PDB file of C-alpha atoms in Angstrom:
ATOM      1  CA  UNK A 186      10.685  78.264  87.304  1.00 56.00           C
ATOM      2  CA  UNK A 187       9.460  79.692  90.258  1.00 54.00           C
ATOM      3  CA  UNK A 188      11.279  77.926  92.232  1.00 66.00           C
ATOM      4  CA  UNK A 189      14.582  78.031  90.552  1.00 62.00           C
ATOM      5  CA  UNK A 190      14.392  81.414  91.119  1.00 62.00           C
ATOM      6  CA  UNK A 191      14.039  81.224  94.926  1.00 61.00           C
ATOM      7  CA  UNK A 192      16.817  78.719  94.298  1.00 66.00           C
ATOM      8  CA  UNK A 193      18.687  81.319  92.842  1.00 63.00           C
ATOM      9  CA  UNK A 194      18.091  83.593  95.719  1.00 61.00           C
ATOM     10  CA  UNK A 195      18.869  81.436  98.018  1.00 67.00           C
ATOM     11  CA  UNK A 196      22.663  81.012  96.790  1.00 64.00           C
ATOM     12  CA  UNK A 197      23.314  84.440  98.159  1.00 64.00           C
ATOM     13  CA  UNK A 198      24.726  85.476  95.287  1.00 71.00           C
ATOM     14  CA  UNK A 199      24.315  88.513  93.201  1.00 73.00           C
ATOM     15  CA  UNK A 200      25.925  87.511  89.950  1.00 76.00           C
ATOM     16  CA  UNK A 201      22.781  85.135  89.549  1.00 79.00           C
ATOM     17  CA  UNK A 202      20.744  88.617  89.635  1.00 83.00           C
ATOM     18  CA  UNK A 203      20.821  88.628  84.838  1.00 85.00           C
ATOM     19  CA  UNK A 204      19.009  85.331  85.348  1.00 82.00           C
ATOM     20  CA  UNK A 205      16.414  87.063  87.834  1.00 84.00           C
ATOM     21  CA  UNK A 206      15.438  90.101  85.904  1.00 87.00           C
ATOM     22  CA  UNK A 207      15.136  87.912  82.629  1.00 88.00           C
ATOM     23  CA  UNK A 208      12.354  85.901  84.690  1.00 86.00           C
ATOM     24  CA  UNK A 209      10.665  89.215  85.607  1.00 86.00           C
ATOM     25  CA  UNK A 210       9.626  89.040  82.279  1.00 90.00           C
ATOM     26  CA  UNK A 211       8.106  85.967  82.218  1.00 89.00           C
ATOM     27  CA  UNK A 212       3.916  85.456  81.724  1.00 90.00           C
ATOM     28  CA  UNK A 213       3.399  83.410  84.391  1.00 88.00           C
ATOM     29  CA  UNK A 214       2.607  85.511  88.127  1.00 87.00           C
ATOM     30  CA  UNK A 215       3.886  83.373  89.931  1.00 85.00           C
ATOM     31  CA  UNK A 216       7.581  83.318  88.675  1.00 85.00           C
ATOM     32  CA  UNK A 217       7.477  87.347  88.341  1.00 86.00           C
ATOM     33  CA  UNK A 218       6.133  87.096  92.187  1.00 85.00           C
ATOM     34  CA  UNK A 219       9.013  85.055  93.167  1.00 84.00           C
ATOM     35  CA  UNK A 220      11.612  86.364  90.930  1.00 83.00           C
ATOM     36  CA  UNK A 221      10.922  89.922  92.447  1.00 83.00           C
ATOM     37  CA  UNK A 222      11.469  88.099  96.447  1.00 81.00           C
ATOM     38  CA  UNK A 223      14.784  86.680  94.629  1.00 83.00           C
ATOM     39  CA  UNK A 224      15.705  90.547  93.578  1.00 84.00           C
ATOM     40  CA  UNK A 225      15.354  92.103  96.180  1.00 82.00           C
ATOM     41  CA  UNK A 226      16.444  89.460  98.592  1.00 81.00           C
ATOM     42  CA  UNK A 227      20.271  89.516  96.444  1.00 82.00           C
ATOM     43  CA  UNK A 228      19.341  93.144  96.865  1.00 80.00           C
ATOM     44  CA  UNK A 229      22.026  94.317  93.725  1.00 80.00           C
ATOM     45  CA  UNK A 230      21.115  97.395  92.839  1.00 83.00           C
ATOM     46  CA  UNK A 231      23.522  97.440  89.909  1.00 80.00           C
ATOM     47  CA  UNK A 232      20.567  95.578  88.614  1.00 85.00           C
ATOM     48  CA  UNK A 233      18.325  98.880  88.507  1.00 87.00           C
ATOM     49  CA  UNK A 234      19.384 100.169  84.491  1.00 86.00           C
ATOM     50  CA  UNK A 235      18.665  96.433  83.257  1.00 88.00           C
ATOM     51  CA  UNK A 236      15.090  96.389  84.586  1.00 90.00           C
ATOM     52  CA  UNK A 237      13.840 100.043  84.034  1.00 91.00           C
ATOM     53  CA  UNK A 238      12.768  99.091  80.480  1.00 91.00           C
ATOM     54  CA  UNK A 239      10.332  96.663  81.751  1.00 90.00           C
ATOM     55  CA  UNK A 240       8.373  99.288  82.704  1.00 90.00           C
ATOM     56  CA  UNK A 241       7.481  99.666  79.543  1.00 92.00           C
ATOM     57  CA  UNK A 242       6.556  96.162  79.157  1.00 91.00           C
ATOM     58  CA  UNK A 243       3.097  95.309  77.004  1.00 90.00           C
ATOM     59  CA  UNK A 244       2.219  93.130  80.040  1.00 89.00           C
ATOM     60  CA  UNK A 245       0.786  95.032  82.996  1.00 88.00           C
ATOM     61  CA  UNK A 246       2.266  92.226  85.276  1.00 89.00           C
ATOM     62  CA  UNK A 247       5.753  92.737  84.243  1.00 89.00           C
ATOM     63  CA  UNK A 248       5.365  96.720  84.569  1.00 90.00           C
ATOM     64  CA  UNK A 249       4.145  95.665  88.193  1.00 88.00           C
ATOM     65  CA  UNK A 250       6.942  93.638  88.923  1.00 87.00           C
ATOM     66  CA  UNK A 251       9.682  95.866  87.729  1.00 90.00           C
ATOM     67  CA  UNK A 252       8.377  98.583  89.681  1.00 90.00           C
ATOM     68  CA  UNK A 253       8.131  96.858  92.621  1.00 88.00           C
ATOM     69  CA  UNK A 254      12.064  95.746  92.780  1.00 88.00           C
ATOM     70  CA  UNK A 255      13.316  99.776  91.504  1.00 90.00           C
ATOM     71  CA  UNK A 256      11.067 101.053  94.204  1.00 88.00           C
ATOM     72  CA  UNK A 257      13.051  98.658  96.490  1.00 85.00           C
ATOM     73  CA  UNK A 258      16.308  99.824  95.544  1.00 85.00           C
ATOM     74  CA  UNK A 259      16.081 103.346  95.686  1.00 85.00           C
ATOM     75  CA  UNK A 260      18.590 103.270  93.508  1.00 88.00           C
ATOM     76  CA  UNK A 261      18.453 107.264  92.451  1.00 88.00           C
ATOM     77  CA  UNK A 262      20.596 106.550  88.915  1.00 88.00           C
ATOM     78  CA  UNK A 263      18.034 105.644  87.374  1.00 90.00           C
ATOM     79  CA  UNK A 264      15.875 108.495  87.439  1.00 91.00           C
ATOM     80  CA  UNK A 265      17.146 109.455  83.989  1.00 91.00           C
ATOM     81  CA  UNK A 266      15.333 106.916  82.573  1.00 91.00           C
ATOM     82  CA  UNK A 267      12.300 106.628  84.702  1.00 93.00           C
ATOM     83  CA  UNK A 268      11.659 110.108  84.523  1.00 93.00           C
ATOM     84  CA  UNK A 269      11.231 109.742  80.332  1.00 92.00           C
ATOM     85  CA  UNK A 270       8.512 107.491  81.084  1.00 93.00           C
ATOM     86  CA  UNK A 271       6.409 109.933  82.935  1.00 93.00           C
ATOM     87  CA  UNK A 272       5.554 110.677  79.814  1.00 92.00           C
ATOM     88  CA  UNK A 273       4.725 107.598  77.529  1.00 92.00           C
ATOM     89  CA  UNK A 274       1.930 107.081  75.629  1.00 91.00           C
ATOM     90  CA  UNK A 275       0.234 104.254  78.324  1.00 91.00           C
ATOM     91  CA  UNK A 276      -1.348 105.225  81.289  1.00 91.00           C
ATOM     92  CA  UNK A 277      -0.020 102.004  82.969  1.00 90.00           C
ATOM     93  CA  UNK A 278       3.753 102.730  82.253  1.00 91.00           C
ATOM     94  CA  UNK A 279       3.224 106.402  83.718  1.00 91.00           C
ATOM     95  CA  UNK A 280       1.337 105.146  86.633  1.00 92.00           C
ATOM     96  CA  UNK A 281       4.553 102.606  87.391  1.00 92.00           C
ATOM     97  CA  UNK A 282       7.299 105.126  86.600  1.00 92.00           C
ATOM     98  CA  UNK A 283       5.409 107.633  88.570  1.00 93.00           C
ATOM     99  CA  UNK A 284       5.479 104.861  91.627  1.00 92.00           C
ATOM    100  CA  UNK A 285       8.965 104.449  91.268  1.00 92.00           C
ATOM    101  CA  UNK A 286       9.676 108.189  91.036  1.00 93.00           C
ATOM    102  CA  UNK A 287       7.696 108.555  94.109  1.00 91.00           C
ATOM    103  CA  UNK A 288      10.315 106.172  96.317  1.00 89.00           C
ATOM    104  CA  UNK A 289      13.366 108.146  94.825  1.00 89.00           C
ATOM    105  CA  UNK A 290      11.795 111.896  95.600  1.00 89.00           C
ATOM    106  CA  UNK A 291      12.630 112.929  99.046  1.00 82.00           C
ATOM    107  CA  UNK A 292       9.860 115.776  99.280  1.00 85.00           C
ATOM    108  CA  UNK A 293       6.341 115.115 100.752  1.00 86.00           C
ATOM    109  CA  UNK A 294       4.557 117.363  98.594  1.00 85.00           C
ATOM    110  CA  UNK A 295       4.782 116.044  95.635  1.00 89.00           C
ATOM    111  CA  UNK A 296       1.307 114.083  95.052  1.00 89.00           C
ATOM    112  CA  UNK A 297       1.623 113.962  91.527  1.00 91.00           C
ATOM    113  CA  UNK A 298       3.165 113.342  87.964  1.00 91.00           C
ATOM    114  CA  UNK A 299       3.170 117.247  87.078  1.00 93.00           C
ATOM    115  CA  UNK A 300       5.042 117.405  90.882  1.00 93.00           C
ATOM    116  CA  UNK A 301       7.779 114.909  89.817  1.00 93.00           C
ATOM    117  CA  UNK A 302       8.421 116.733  86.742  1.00 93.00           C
ATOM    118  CA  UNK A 303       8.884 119.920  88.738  1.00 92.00           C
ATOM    119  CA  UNK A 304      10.565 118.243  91.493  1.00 92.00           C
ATOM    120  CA  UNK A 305      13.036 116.690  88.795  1.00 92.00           C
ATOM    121  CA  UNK A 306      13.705 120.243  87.074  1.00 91.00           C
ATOM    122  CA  UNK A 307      14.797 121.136  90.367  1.00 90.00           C
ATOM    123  CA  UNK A 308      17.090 117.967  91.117  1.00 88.00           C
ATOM    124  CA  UNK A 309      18.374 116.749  87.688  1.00 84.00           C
ATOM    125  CA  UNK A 310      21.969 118.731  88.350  1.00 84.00           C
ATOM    126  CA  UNK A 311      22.181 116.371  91.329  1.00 81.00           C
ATOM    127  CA  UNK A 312      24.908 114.037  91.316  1.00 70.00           C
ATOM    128  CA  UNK A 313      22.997 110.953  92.699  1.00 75.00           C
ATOM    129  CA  UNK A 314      20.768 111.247  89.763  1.00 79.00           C
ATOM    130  CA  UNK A 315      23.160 111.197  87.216  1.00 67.00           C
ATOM    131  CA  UNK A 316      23.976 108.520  84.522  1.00 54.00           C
ATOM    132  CA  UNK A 317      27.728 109.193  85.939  1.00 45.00           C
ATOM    133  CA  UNK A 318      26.887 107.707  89.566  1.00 44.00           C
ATOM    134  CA  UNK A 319      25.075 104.556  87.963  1.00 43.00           C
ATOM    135  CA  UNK A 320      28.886 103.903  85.905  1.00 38.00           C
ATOM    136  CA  UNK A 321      30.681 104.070  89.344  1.00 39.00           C
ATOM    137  CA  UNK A 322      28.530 100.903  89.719  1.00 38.00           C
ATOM    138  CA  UNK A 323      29.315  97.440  89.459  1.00 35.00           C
ATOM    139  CA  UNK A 324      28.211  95.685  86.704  1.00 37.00           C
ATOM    140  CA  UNK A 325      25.800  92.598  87.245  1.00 38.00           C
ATOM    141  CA  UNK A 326      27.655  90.117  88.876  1.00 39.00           C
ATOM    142  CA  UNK A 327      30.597  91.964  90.719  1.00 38.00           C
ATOM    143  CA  UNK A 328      30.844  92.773  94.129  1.00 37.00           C
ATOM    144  CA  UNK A 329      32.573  96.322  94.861  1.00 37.00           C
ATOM    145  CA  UNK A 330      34.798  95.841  97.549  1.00 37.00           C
ATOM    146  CA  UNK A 331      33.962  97.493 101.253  1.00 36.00           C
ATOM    147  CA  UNK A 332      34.357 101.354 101.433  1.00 36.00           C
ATOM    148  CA  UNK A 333      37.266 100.843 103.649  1.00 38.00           C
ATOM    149  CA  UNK A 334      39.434  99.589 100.818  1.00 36.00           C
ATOM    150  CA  UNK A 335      38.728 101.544  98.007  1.00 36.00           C
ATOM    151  CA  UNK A 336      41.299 103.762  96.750  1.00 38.00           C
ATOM    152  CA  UNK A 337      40.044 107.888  97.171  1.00 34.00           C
TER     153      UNK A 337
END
C-alpha cells in the first residue's frame, strides 16, 4: 500500500488526494509515512477539513501523521476546528492540534496552548480563519482555475 500511494503521488494529480487521507489512517507506519510524502507532494489543501479529525485518532501514529500534512498546508480554515481540540480530553490530540496551531499563528510569542487560545480570541473575526474561506475552496478533486481567470 505504501507504494500505491507514492504511485498515487506520482500521477500528479490531486483528485487522487480522498484515497491519500483514507491511507493516513491506516496501522501500518510505513503507508501513513508515505501517504503523508503523497499529501503533501499533490499539495491540495482543499484536503485540510477531511483530515483534521484524525487528530483525534485513538492511534498516536495517525494523530502524527495528520498533523504533519495540516502543518504543511498552512491552510488557516481550519483553525475552527483545530482550535476545539486544544481542548480534548488526550494529551496527545492537544499536543498535535497545538503543533498545527503553532504553523498557522503568525506571532512569535506564543509558546504555548493558553497563548493560542489568546492569540485565537484575538484572530477568530479574521477572514482567513473562517469556515467561509474554507467553502470558497475546491472540493477534493477539482482544480480552481488560475487567479487570472476568475470572475471578481
Amino acid at each position: 500500500r505504501w507504494a500505491a500511494a507514492d504511485a498515487l503521488a506520482g500521477l500528479g494529480e490531486p483528485s487522487v488526494t480522498p484515497k491519500l487521507v483514507v491511507l493516513l489512517a491506516h496501522p501500518d507506519e510505513d503507508v501513513r509515512d508515505a501517504a503523508t510524502r503523497a499529501i503533501e507532494k499533490l499539495g491540495n489543501p482543499a484536503a485540510a477539513a477531511q483530515i483534521v479529525p484524525l487528530l483525534a485518532h485513538a492511534d498516536e501514529g495517525v494523530r502524527k501523521s495528520a498533523a504533519f500534512v495540516l502543518q504543511g498546508f498552512h491552510e488557516k480554515s481550519v483553525a475552527p476546528e483545530v482550535v476545539k481540540l486544544l481542548d480534548h480530553e488526550d494529551r496527545g490530540v492537544r499536543a498535535w492540534a497545538a503543533f498545527v496551531m503553532y504553523g498557522l499563528v503568525d506571532d512569535d510569542r506564543v509558546k504555548d496552548i493558553e497563548g493560542i487560545h489568546t492569540w485565537w480570541e484575538a484572530h477568530r473575526a479574521d477572514q482567513a480563519y473562517s469556515k467561509s474561506a474554507s467553502r470558497e475552496a475546491p472540493r477534493l478533486g477539482e482544480t480552481r482555475p488560475p487567479p487570472s481567470s476568475r470572475s471578481r
